Coordinates of C-alpha atoms and ligand atoms in Angstrom, one line a residue:
M273 CA 6.3 -17.2 14.0
N274 CA 6.1 -17.6 10.2
T275 CA 8.9 -15.3 8.9
N276 CA 8.9 -16.3 5.2
F277 CA 7.5 -12.9 4.3
I278 CA 10.4 -11.0 6.0
K279 CA 13.0 -13.4 4.6
A280 CA 11.6 -13.0 1.1
C281 CA 11.8 -9.2 1.4
Y282 CA 15.5 -9.5 2.2
G283 CA 16.1 -12.1 -0.6
E284 CA 16.8 -14.9 1.9
P285 CA 15.8 -18.5 1.3
V286 CA 12.2 -19.4 2.2
D287 CA 10.2 -22.7 2.9
Q288 CA 7.6 -21.6 0.4
I289 CA 6.7 -18.4 -1.5
P290 CA 5.0 -16.0 1.0
V291 CA 1.6 -14.7 0.0
W292 CA -0.6 -11.8 1.1
F293 CA -3.1 -9.6 -0.7
M294 CA -3.5 -5.9 -0.8
R295 CA -6.9 -5.0 0.7
Q296 CA -7.1 -8.4 2.2
A297 CA -9.5 -7.0 4.8
G298 CA -12.5 -5.6 3.0
R299 CA -15.9 -5.9 1.5
Y300 CA -15.5 -9.4 -0.1
Q301 CA -15.8 -10.7 3.5
P302 CA -19.3 -11.1 5.0
E303 CA -17.8 -10.5 8.5
Y304 CA -16.3 -7.2 7.3
R305 CA -19.6 -6.1 5.7
A306 CA -21.4 -6.9 9.0
I307 CA -19.0 -4.8 11.0
R308 CA -19.2 -1.9 8.5
K309 CA -23.0 -1.9 8.9
E310 CA -22.5 -0.8 12.5
N311 CA -19.3 1.3 12.1
T312 CA -17.9 3.7 9.5
L313 CA -14.4 2.8 8.2
M314 CA -12.8 5.4 10.4
E315 CA -14.8 4.2 13.4
I316 CA -13.2 0.8 12.9
V317 CA -9.7 2.4 12.9
Y318 CA -10.5 4.4 16.1
Q319 CA -11.3 1.2 18.1
P320 CA -8.1 -0.9 18.6
E321 CA -9.8 -4.1 19.5
L322 CA -12.2 -4.0 16.6
C323 CA -9.5 -2.8 14.2
A324 CA -7.1 -5.6 15.3
H325 CA -9.9 -8.1 14.8
V326 CA -10.6 -6.8 11.2
T327 CA -6.8 -7.0 10.5
Q328 CA -6.6 -10.5 11.7
L329 CA -9.7 -11.9 10.0
P330 CA -8.2 -12.5 6.6
V331 CA -5.0 -13.9 8.2
E332 CA -7.1 -16.7 9.8
Q333 CA -9.4 -17.2 6.9
L334 CA -6.9 -17.2 4.0
G335 CA -3.7 -18.5 5.6
V336 CA -1.7 -15.6 4.3
D337 CA 1.9 -15.0 5.4
A338 CA 1.5 -11.4 6.5
A339 CA -1.1 -9.1 8.0
I340 CA -1.6 -5.5 6.9
L341 CA -2.8 -3.0 9.5
F342 CA -6.4 -2.2 8.8
S343 CA -6.5 1.6 8.1
D344 CA -6.6 3.9 5.2
I345 CA -4.0 6.2 3.6
M346 CA -6.2 9.1 4.9
T347 CA -5.8 8.1 8.6
P348 CA -2.9 10.4 9.4
V349 CA -4.3 13.3 7.5
K350 CA -6.6 14.6 10.2
A351 CA -3.5 15.2 12.4
L352 CA -2.2 17.5 9.7
G353 CA -5.3 19.6 10.2
I354 CA -7.3 18.4 7.2
D355 CA -10.9 17.3 7.6
F356 CA -12.0 14.4 5.5
D357 CA -14.6 11.7 5.1
I358 CA -14.5 8.3 3.5
K359 CA -17.6 7.9 1.5
P360 CA -19.0 4.4 0.8
G361 CA -18.6 3.5 -2.8
F362 CA -16.5 6.6 -3.5
G363 CA -13.5 6.8 -1.2
P364 CA -11.7 9.7 0.4
Y365 CA -13.6 13.1 0.3
V366 CA -12.1 16.4 1.4
E367 CA -14.7 19.1 1.6
K368 CA -12.1 22.0 1.6
P369 CA -9.4 20.8 -0.8
V370 CA -5.9 22.0 -0.1
R371 CA -5.0 24.4 -2.9
T372 CA -3.6 27.7 -1.6
L373 CA -0.2 28.5 -0.1
E374 CA -2.0 29.8 2.9
Q375 CA -3.6 26.4 3.5
I376 CA -0.4 24.5 2.9
V377 CA 1.8 26.6 5.3
A378 CA -1.0 26.1 7.9
L379 CA -0.6 22.3 7.8
K380 CA 0.4 20.9 11.2
N381 CA 3.5 19.0 12.1
P382 CA 1.8 16.4 14.3
D383 CA 3.1 14.4 17.1
F384 CA 1.8 11.1 15.9
T385 CA 2.4 9.4 19.2
K386 CA -0.4 11.6 20.6
E387 CA -2.6 12.3 17.5
V388 CA -3.1 8.7 16.3
N389 CA -2.5 6.7 19.5
Y390 CA -5.2 4.3 18.5
V391 CA -3.0 3.2 15.6
G392 CA -0.2 2.4 18.0
A393 CA -2.6 0.6 20.3
T394 CA -3.9 -1.5 17.5
I395 CA -0.4 -2.5 16.4
E396 CA 0.6 -3.4 20.0
L397 CA -2.5 -5.6 20.3
L398 CA -1.9 -7.3 17.0
R399 CA 1.7 -8.1 17.9
T400 CA 0.3 -10.2 20.9
W401 CA -2.2 -12.0 18.6
L402 CA -0.4 -12.6 15.3
T403 CA 1.9 -15.4 14.2
V404 CA 2.7 -13.7 10.9
P405 CA 4.5 -10.3 10.5
L406 CA 2.5 -7.1 10.6
I407 CA 2.9 -4.6 7.7
G408 CA 2.3 -0.9 8.5
F409 CA 1.7 1.5 5.7
C410 CA 0.9 5.0 4.5
G411 CA 0.2 6.8 1.3
A412 CA 3.1 8.3 -0.6
P413 CA 3.1 12.1 -1.0
Y414 CA 1.8 12.2 -4.6
T415 CA -1.1 9.7 -4.1
L416 CA -2.1 11.6 -0.9
A417 CA -1.8 14.9 -2.6
Y418 CA -4.2 13.6 -5.3
Y419 CA -7.0 13.3 -2.7
L420 CA -6.1 16.4 -0.7
V421 CA -5.8 18.8 -3.7
E422 CA -8.6 17.3 -5.9
G423 CA -10.9 16.8 -2.9
G424 CA -11.6 13.2 -3.9
K425 CA -11.4 10.8 -6.8
S426 CA -11.2 12.9 -10.0
K427 CA -11.1 12.2 -13.7
S428 CA -9.4 15.4 -14.8
W429 CA -6.6 15.7 -12.3
Q430 CA -6.9 19.4 -13.1
H431 CA -6.2 20.8 -9.7
L432 CA -3.4 18.4 -8.7
H433 CA -1.6 18.8 -12.0
G434 CA -2.3 22.5 -12.2
M435 CA -0.4 22.9 -9.0
M436 CA 2.3 20.5 -10.0
Y437 CA 3.0 22.1 -13.4
A438 CA 2.9 25.6 -11.9
N439 CA 6.0 24.3 -10.0
D440 CA 5.7 27.0 -7.5
E441 CA 6.2 27.1 -3.7
R442 CA 2.8 25.4 -3.2
W443 CA 3.9 22.1 -4.8
H444 CA 7.2 21.9 -3.0
Q445 CA 5.9 22.8 0.4
L446 CA 2.9 20.4 0.2
M447 CA 5.1 17.5 -1.1
Q448 CA 7.8 18.3 1.5
H449 CA 5.3 18.5 4.3
L450 CA 3.7 15.2 3.3
A451 CA 7.1 13.5 2.9
V452 CA 8.3 14.6 6.4
S453 CA 5.1 13.8 8.1
M454 CA 4.6 10.4 6.5
A455 CA 8.2 9.4 7.4
A456 CA 7.4 10.3 11.0
Y457 CA 4.1 8.4 10.8
L458 CA 5.9 5.3 9.5
K459 CA 8.6 5.5 12.1
Y460 CA 5.8 5.7 14.7
Q461 CA 4.2 2.5 13.3
V462 CA 7.5 0.7 13.5
A463 CA 8.2 1.9 17.0
K464 CA 4.9 0.4 18.0
G465 CA 5.7 -2.9 16.4
A466 CA 5.1 -2.9 12.7
Q467 CA 7.5 -5.4 11.2
A468 CA 7.5 -4.1 7.6
I469 CA 6.1 -1.0 5.9
Q470 CA 4.6 -0.4 2.5
L471 CA 4.4 3.0 0.8
F472 CA 1.3 3.1 -1.4
D473 CA 1.9 5.3 -4.4
S474 CA -1.0 3.9 -6.4
W475 CA -1.5 6.7 -8.9
A476 CA 2.1 7.8 -9.6
G477 CA 2.5 5.5 -12.6
D478 CA 0.3 7.8 -14.6
L479 CA 3.1 10.4 -14.8
S480 CA 5.8 10.4 -17.4
F481 CA 9.4 9.5 -16.4
E482 CA 10.4 13.2 -16.5
D483 CA 7.4 14.5 -14.5
Y484 CA 7.8 11.8 -11.9
E485 CA 11.6 12.5 -11.6
R486 CA 11.0 16.2 -11.2
F487 CA 7.8 16.4 -9.1
V488 CA 7.6 13.1 -7.1
F489 CA 10.9 11.3 -6.9
P490 CA 12.8 13.6 -4.5
Y491 CA 10.0 13.3 -1.9
V492 CA 9.7 9.5 -1.9
L493 CA 13.5 9.4 -1.9
H494 CA 13.4 11.5 1.3
I495 CA 11.0 9.2 3.0
F496 CA 13.2 6.1 2.4
E497 CA 16.3 8.0 3.4
E498 CA 14.6 8.9 6.6
L499 CA 13.6 5.3 7.2
K500 CA 17.1 4.0 6.8
V501 CA 17.3 4.1 10.6
V502 CA 14.5 1.6 11.1
D503 CA 15.4 -2.0 10.7
V504 CA 12.4 -3.4 8.9
P505 CA 11.9 -4.2 5.2
K506 CA 10.3 -1.4 3.1
I507 CA 8.1 -1.8 0.1
Y508 CA 7.2 0.7 -2.6
F509 CA 4.0 0.0 -4.6
G510 CA 2.4 1.8 -7.5
L511 CA 0.3 0.8 -10.5
K512 CA 1.9 1.0 -14.0
T513 CA 5.3 2.0 -12.8
S514 CA 7.5 -0.1 -15.1
H515 CA 8.8 3.0 -17.0
L516 CA 9.9 4.4 -13.7
F517 CA 12.1 1.5 -12.6
P518 CA 15.4 3.3 -13.1
L519 CA 14.2 5.8 -10.5
L520 CA 12.5 3.3 -8.1
Q521 CA 15.7 1.3 -8.1
Q522 CA 17.4 4.2 -6.3
Y523 CA 15.1 4.1 -3.3
A524 CA 16.4 2.7 0.0
C525 CA 13.7 0.0 0.0
E526 CA 14.0 -3.8 -0.2
V527 CA 10.9 -4.5 -2.3
I528 CA 9.2 -3.1 -5.3
G529 CA 5.5 -4.0 -5.7
I530 CA 4.5 -4.3 -9.3
D531 CA 1.1 -4.5 -10.9
H532 CA -0.1 -7.0 -13.6
T533 CA 0.9 -4.9 -16.6
I534 CA 4.5 -6.2 -16.5
S535 CA 5.9 -9.7 -16.2
I536 CA 8.4 -10.7 -13.5
N537 CA 11.0 -11.4 -16.2
T538 CA 10.6 -8.0 -17.7
A539 CA 10.7 -6.3 -14.3
R540 CA 13.9 -8.3 -13.4
A541 CA 15.5 -7.3 -16.7
T542 CA 15.3 -3.6 -15.7
L543 CA 15.5 -3.8 -12.0
G544 CA 18.2 -6.5 -11.7
D545 CA 18.2 -8.6 -8.5
A546 CA 19.1 -6.0 -5.9
K547 CA 15.4 -5.7 -4.9
A548 CA 12.8 -8.3 -4.1
L549 CA 9.6 -8.1 -6.1
Q550 CA 6.0 -8.3 -4.9
G551 CA 3.0 -9.0 -7.2
N552 CA 1.4 -9.5 -9.6
L553 CA -1.6 -11.7 -10.3
P554 CA -4.3 -9.7 -12.2
P555 CA -7.1 -9.3 -9.6
T556 CA -9.7 -10.3 -12.2
A557 CA -8.0 -13.7 -12.6
L558 CA -9.9 -14.6 -9.4
F559 CA -13.1 -14.6 -11.5
A560 CA -11.8 -17.0 -14.1
D561 CA -12.1 -20.8 -14.2
R562 CA -9.5 -22.7 -12.1
S563 CA -7.6 -23.9 -15.2
I564 CA -7.1 -20.2 -16.2
L565 CA -6.3 -19.2 -12.7
H566 CA -3.6 -22.0 -12.5
A567 CA -2.1 -20.9 -15.8
K568 CA -1.9 -17.3 -14.5
I569 CA -0.2 -18.3 -11.3
D570 CA 2.1 -20.8 -13.0
F571 CA 3.2 -18.1 -15.3
I572 CA 4.4 -16.0 -12.4
I573 CA 5.9 -18.8 -10.4
D574 CA 7.7 -20.4 -13.3
Q575 CA 9.5 -17.1 -13.9
Y576 CA 10.4 -16.8 -10.3
Q577 CA 11.7 -20.4 -10.1
Q578 CA 13.6 -20.4 -13.4
H579 CA 15.4 -17.2 -13.2
Y580 CA 15.9 -16.2 -9.6
N581 CA 14.3 -18.4 -7.0
K582 CA 14.4 -15.9 -4.1
G583 CA 13.2 -12.4 -3.2
F584 CA 9.6 -12.8 -4.3
I585 CA 6.3 -12.2 -2.5
F586 CA 3.1 -13.3 -4.2
N587 CA 0.4 -10.7 -4.2
L588 CA -2.2 -9.3 -6.6
G589 CA -1.3 -6.6 -9.0
H590 CA -3.7 -4.3 -7.1
G591 CA -6.2 -4.7 -4.2
C592 CA -8.9 -7.4 -3.6
L593 CA -12.2 -6.5 -5.2
P594 CA -15.6 -6.6 -3.3
E595 CA -16.9 -9.2 -5.8
M596 CA -14.2 -11.7 -4.9
Q597 CA -14.9 -14.8 -2.9
G598 CA -12.8 -15.6 0.2
E599 CA -12.7 -19.3 -0.8
D600 CA -11.1 -18.3 -4.1
L601 CA -8.5 -16.2 -2.4
K602 CA -7.7 -19.0 0.0
Y603 CA -7.4 -21.3 -3.0
V604 CA -4.7 -19.0 -4.5
V605 CA -2.8 -19.0 -1.2
D606 CA -2.9 -22.9 -0.9
Y607 CA -2.0 -23.3 -4.6
V608 CA 1.1 -21.0 -4.4
H609 CA 2.2 -22.6 -1.1
G610 CA 1.7 -26.1 -2.5
K611 CA 3.5 -25.4 -5.7
T612 CA 6.5 -23.9 -4.0
S613 CA 7.1 -25.7 -0.7
G614 CA 9.9 -28.2 -0.2
Ligands
LIG994 O1 -15.4 -0.2 3.8 C1 -15.1 0.5 2.8 O2 -15.5 1.7 2.7 C2 -14.4 -0.2 1.8 C3 -13.4 0.5 1.0 C4 -12.1 0.8 1.7 C5 -11.3 -0.1 2.4 C6 -11.5 -1.6 2.7 C7 -11.5 2.1 1.7 C8 -12.0 3.3 1.1 N1 -10.3 2.0 2.4 C9 -10.1 0.7 2.9 C10 -9.0 0.2 3.7 C11 -7.7 0.3 3.1 N2 -7.2 1.3 2.3 C12 -6.6 -0.6 3.3 C13 -6.7 -1.7 4.3 C14 -5.7 -2.7 4.6 C15 -5.8 -3.9 3.7 O3 -5.2 -3.9 2.6 O4 -6.5 -4.9 4.1 C16 -5.5 -0.1 2.6 C17 -4.1 -0.6 2.5 C18 -5.9 1.1 2.0 C19 -5.0 2.0 1.2 C20 -5.6 2.9 0.2 N3 -6.7 3.7 0.4 C21 -5.1 3.2 -1.1 C22 -3.8 2.6 -1.6 C23 -4.0 1.2 -2.1 C24 -4.8 1.0 -3.3 O5 -5.8 0.3 -3.2 O6 -4.5 1.6 -4.4 C25 -5.9 4.2 -1.7 C26 -5.7 4.8 -3.1 C27 -6.9 4.5 -0.8 C28 -8.0 5.5 -1.0 C29 -9.3 4.8 -0.9 N4 -9.9 4.5 0.3 C30 -11.1 3.9 0.1 C31 -11.3 3.8 -1.3 C32 -12.5 3.2 -2.0 C33 -10.2 4.4 -1.9 C34 -9.9 4.5 -3.4 C35 -10.7 5.6 -4.0 C36 -10.3 5.9 -5.5 O7 -10.5 5.0 -6.3 O8 -9.7 6.9 -5.7

């Protein structure tokens, strides 16, 4: 078992910098596209053998140091009583967006052991196949609420922020419900064998410090407090979160995932060394010439080596893009490993 990823999360010495990529299973893979022709995204999730296969594919092809369960942040939402679809080329779609207090108080408190038993079955299967740690995940309350309240990707954020700024019972109840249920969902994944967990709060970085502190922070704090009882490393990730670091630092998590809008040095200057960092190659660097790609990777690794030399996981600043080539992603893995081993 290759445990460099887990060691890096805890700030322990590693043989080489561990690497994995957000969205490492996905449309850049011809094998994934072929499977998607025959199955919707959720149909993959509902079939443990197939889902485990899709999870494992990038591990074999790229040589990454961790697997991430193939799923979506919407997977646990059906168990709350919300119908959704994932539309190709668009993403999550909720036909009846959650906007009234009536809808919010009607949300269920699911027993995830029963409601998403296929997730547990996939995790159990993967633990018998994998030689790298398996990361479980879920969406953080704010990022989930974005899809539930807007109904899908939105440019105006009018309904979500309308509810948030109204600061009435609806916001508190919805965020509290999502916090409690996502903590339970993550505990379920760990009980089934997930060896680390990541909380995706992709869109939270768009909020000001004050709005995040007031409307989002207490709920994420709650999730990590709840998860103190599970002995696996925990990662919080969002885009453009550097202005929020003084708050993120307070979470009971081992790792902060950062995007490519901030350097490792600047992140360390604010965050100190109490947490490991994960990131942050710009995904678009994968489309550049090798010399440029080298320079971008060297920039990250040099900072890691000069100033800290532990507690770092190499990743992209955001997810893999469909236009990427598997061979280029593998090249990045080999380059990072080669540069940092021994
Ligand atoms: O087959 C397809 O339809 C391709 C697109 C796709 C994929 C591969 C979607 C629709 N979801 C997924 C799987 C997925 N989603 C994973 C897989 C595990 C892995 O990393 O290999 C993960 C971790 C997610 C998490 C997720 N879903 C996030 C958080 C991470 C991030 O990228 O910011 C978000 C915001 C979603 C919503 C979502 N699902 C799908 C899309 C296209 C979107 C984004 C829509 C938008 O832009 O608002």
